[in-house]
mmCIF file with all atom_site columns, C-alpha atoms in Angstrom:
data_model
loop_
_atom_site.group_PDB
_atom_site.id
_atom_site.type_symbol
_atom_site.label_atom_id
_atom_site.label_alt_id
_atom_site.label_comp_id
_atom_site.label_asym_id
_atom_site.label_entity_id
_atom_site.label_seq_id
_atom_site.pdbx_PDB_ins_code
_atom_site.Cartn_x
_atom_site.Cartn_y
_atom_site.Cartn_z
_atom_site.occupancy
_atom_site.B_iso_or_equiv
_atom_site.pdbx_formal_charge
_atom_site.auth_seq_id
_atom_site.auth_comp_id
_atom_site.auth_asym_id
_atom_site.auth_atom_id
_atom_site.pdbx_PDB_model_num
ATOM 1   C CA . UNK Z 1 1   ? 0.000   0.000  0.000  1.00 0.00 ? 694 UNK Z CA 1
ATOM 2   C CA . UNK Z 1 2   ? 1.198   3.545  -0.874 1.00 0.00 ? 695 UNK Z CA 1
ATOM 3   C CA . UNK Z 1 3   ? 2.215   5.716  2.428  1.00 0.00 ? 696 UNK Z CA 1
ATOM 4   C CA . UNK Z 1 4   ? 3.404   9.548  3.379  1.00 0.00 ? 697 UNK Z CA 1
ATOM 5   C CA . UNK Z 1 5   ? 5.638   10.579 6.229  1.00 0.00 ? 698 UNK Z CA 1
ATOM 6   C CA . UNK Z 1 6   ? 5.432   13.568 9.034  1.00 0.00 ? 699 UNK Z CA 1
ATOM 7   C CA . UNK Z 1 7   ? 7.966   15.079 10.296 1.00 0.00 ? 700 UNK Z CA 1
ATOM 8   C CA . UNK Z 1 8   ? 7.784   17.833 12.737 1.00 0.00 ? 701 UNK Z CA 1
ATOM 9   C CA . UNK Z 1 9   ? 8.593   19.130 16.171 1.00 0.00 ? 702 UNK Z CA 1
ATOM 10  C CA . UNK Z 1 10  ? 7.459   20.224 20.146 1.00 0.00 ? 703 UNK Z CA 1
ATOM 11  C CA . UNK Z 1 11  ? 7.967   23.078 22.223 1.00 0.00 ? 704 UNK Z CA 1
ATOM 12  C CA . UNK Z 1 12  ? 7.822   21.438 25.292 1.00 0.00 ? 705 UNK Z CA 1
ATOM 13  C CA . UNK Z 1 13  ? 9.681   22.630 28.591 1.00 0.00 ? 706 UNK Z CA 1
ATOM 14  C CA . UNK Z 1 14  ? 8.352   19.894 31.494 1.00 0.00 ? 707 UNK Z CA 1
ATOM 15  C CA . UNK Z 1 15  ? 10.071  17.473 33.124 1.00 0.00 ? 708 UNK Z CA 1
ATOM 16  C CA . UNK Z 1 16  ? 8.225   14.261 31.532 1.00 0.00 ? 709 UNK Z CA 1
ATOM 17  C CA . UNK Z 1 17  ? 8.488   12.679 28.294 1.00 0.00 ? 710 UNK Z CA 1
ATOM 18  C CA . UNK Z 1 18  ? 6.042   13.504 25.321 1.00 0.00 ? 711 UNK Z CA 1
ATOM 19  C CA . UNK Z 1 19  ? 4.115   10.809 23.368 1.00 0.00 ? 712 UNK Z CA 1
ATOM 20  C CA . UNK Z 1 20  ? 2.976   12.255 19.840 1.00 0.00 ? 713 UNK Z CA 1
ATOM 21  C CA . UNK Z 1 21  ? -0.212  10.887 18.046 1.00 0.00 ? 714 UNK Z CA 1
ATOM 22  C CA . UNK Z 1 22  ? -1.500  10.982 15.150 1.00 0.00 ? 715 UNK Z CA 1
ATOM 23  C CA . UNK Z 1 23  ? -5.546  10.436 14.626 1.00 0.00 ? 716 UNK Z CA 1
ATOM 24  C CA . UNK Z 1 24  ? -7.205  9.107  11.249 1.00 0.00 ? 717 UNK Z CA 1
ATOM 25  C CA . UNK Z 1 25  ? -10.517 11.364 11.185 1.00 0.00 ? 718 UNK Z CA 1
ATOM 26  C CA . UNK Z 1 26  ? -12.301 8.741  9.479  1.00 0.00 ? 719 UNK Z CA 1
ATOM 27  C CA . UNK Z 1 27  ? -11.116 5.170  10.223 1.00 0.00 ? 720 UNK Z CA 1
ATOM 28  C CA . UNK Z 1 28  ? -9.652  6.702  13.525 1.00 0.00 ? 721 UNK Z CA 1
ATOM 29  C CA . UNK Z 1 29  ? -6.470  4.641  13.279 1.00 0.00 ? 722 UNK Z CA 1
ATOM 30  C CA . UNK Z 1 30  ? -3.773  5.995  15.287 1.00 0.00 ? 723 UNK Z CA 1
ATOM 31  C CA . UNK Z 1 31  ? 0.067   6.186  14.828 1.00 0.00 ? 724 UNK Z CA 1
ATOM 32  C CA . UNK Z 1 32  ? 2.429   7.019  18.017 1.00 0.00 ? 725 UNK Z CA 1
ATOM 33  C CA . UNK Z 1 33  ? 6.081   8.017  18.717 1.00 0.00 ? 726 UNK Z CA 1
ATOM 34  C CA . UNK Z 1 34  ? 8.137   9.405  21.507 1.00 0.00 ? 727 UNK Z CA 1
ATOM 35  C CA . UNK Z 1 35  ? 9.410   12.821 21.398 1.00 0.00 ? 728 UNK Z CA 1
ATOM 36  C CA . UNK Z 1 36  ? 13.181  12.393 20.950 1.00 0.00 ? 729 UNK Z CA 1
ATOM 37  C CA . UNK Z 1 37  ? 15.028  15.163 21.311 1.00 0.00 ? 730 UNK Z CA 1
ATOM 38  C CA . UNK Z 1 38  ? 12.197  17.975 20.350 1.00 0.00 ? 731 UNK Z CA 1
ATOM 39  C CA . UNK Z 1 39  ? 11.463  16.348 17.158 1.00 0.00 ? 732 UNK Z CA 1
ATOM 40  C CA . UNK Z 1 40  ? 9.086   13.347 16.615 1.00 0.00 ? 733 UNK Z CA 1
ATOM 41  C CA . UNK Z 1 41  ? 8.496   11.560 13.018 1.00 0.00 ? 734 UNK Z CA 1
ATOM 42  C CA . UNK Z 1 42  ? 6.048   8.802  11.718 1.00 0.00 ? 735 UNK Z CA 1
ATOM 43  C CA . UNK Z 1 43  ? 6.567   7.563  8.218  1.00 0.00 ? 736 UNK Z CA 1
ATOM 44  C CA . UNK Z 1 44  ? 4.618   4.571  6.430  1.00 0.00 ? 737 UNK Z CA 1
ATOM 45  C CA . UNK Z 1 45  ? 1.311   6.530  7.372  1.00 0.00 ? 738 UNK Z CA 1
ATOM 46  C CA . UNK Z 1 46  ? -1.846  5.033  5.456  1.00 0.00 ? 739 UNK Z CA 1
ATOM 47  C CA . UNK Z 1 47  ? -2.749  8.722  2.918  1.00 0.00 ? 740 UNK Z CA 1
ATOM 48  C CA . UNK Z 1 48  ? -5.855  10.664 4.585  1.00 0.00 ? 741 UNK Z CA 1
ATOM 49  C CA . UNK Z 1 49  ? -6.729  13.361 7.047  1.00 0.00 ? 742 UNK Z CA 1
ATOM 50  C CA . UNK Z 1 50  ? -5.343  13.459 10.355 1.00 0.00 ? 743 UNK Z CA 1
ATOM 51  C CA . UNK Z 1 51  ? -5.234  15.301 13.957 1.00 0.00 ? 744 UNK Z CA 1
ATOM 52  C CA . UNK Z 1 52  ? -2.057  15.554 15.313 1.00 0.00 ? 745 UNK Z CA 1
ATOM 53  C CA . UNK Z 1 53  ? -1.705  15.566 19.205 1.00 0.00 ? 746 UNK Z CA 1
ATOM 54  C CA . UNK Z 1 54  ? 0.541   15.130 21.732 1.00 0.00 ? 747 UNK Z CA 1
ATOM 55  C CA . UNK Z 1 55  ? 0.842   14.557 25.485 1.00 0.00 ? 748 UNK Z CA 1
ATOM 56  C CA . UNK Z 1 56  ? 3.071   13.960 28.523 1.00 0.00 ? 749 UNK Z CA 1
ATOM 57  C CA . UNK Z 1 57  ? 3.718   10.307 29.437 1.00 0.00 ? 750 UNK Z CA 1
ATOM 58  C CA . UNK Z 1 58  ? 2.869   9.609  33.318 1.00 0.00 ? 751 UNK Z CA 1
ATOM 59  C CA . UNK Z 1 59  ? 1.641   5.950  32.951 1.00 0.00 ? 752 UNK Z CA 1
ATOM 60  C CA . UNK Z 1 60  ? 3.766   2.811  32.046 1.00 0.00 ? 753 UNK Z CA 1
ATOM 61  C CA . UNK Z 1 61  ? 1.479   2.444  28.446 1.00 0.00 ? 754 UNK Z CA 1
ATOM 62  C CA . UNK Z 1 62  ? 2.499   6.052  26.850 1.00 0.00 ? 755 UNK Z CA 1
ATOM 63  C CA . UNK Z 1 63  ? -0.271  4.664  23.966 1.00 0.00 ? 756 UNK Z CA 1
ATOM 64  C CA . UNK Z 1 64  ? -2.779  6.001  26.746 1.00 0.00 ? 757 UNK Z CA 1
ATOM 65  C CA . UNK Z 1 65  ? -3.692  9.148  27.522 1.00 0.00 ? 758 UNK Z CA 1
ATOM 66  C CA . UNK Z 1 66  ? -3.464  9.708  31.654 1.00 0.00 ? 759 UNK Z CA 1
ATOM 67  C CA . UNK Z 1 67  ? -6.657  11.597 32.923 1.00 0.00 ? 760 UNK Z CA 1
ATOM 68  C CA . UNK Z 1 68  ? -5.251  11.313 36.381 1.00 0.00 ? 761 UNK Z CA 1
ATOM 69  C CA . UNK Z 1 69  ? -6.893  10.368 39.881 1.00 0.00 ? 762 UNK Z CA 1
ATOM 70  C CA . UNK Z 1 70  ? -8.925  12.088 42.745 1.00 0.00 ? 763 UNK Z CA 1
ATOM 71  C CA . UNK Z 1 71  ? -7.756  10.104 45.667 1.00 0.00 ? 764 UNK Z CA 1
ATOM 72  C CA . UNK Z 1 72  ? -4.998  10.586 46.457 1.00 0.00 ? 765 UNK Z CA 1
ATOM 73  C CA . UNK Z 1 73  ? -4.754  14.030 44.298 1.00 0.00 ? 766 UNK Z CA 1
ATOM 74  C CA . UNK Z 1 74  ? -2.388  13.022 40.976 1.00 0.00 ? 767 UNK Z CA 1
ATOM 75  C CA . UNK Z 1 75  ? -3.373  15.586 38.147 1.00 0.00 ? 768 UNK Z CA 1
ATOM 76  C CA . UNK Z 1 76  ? -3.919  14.538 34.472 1.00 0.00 ? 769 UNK Z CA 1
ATOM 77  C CA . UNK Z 1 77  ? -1.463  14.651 32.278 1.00 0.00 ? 770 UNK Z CA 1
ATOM 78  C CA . UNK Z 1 78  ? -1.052  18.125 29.469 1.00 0.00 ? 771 UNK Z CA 1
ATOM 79  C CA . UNK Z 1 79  ? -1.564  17.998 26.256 1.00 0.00 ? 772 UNK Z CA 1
ATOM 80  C CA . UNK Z 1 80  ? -1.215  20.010 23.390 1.00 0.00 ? 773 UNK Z CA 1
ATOM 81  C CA . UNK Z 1 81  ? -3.204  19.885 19.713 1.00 0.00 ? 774 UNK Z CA 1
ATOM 82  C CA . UNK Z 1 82  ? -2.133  20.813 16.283 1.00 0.00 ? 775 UNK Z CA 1
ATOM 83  C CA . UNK Z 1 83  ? -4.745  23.595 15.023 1.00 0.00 ? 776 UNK Z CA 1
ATOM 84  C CA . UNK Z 1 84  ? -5.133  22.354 11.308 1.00 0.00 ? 777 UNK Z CA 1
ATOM 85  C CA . UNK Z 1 85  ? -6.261  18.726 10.240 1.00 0.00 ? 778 UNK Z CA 1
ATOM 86  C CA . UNK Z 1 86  ? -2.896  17.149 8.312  1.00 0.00 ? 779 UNK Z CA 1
ATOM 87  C CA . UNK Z 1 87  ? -3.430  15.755 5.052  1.00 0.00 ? 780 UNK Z CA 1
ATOM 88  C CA . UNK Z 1 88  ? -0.907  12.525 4.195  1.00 0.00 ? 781 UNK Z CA 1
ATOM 89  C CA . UNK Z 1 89  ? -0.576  11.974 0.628  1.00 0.00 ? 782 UNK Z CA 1
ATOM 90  C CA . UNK Z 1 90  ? 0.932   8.992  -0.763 1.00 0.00 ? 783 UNK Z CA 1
ATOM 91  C CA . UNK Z 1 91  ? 4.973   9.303  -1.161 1.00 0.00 ? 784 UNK Z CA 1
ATOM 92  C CA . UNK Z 1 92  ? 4.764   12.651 0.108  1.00 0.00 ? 785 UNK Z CA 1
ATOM 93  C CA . UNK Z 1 93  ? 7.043   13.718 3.293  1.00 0.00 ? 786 UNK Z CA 1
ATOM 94  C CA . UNK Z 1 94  ? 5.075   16.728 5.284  1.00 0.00 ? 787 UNK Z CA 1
ATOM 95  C CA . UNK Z 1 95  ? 7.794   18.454 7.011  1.00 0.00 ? 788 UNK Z CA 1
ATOM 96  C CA . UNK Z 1 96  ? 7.688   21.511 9.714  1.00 0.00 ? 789 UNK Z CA 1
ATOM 97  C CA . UNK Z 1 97  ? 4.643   21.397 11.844 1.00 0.00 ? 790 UNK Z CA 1
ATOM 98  C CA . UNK Z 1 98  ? 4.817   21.993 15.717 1.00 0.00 ? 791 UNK Z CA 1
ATOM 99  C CA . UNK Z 1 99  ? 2.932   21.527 18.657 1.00 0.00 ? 792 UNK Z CA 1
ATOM 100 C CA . UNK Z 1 100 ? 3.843   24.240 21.072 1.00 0.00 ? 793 UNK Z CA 1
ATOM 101 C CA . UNK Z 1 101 ? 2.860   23.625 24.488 1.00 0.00 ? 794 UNK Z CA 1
ATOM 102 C CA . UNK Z 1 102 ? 2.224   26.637 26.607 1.00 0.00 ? 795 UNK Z CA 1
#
């Protein structure tokens, strides 16, 4: 099957590590990586429209988004989205996007 690449980057200034995901709007299939050193990049993506996210990594499964507990107090992990949908075309490398965390 035909497949595009991302490749972009996170302002991110916390102490934990980031998981970056990306979202198929329609199927909903979902691609992740670890932030390594600011930049993150997922290639043999499946062409369509995507959201981009990303998140700090407090659990042992970084695949899973950590909404945190009540009791005792442990608060949910941040996140950050990319405004725009992505579109992945077929042998196509997007290049530059950030999430900025603020």
């Amino acid at each position: 099957q035909k497949t595009g690449s991302l490749k972009g980057a996170v302002t991110y200034s916390g102490e934990h590590k980031i998981a970056v995901r990306l979202t198929n709007s329609e199927s909903l299939t979902q691609y992740h990586t670890i932030l390594e050193s600011g930049e993150f990049f997922f290639e043999k993506v499946i062409p369509g429209d995507y959201v981009l996210d990303s998140y700090e990594i407090k659990n042992d499964n970084f695949n899973i988004y950590y909404s945190g507990i009540w009791e005792p107090f442990d608060a949910s992990a941040r996140f950050a989205v990319y405004p725009d949908n992505v579109d992945i075309r077929a042998h196509w490398i997007i290049e530059g996007l950030e999430i900025i965390y603020e």
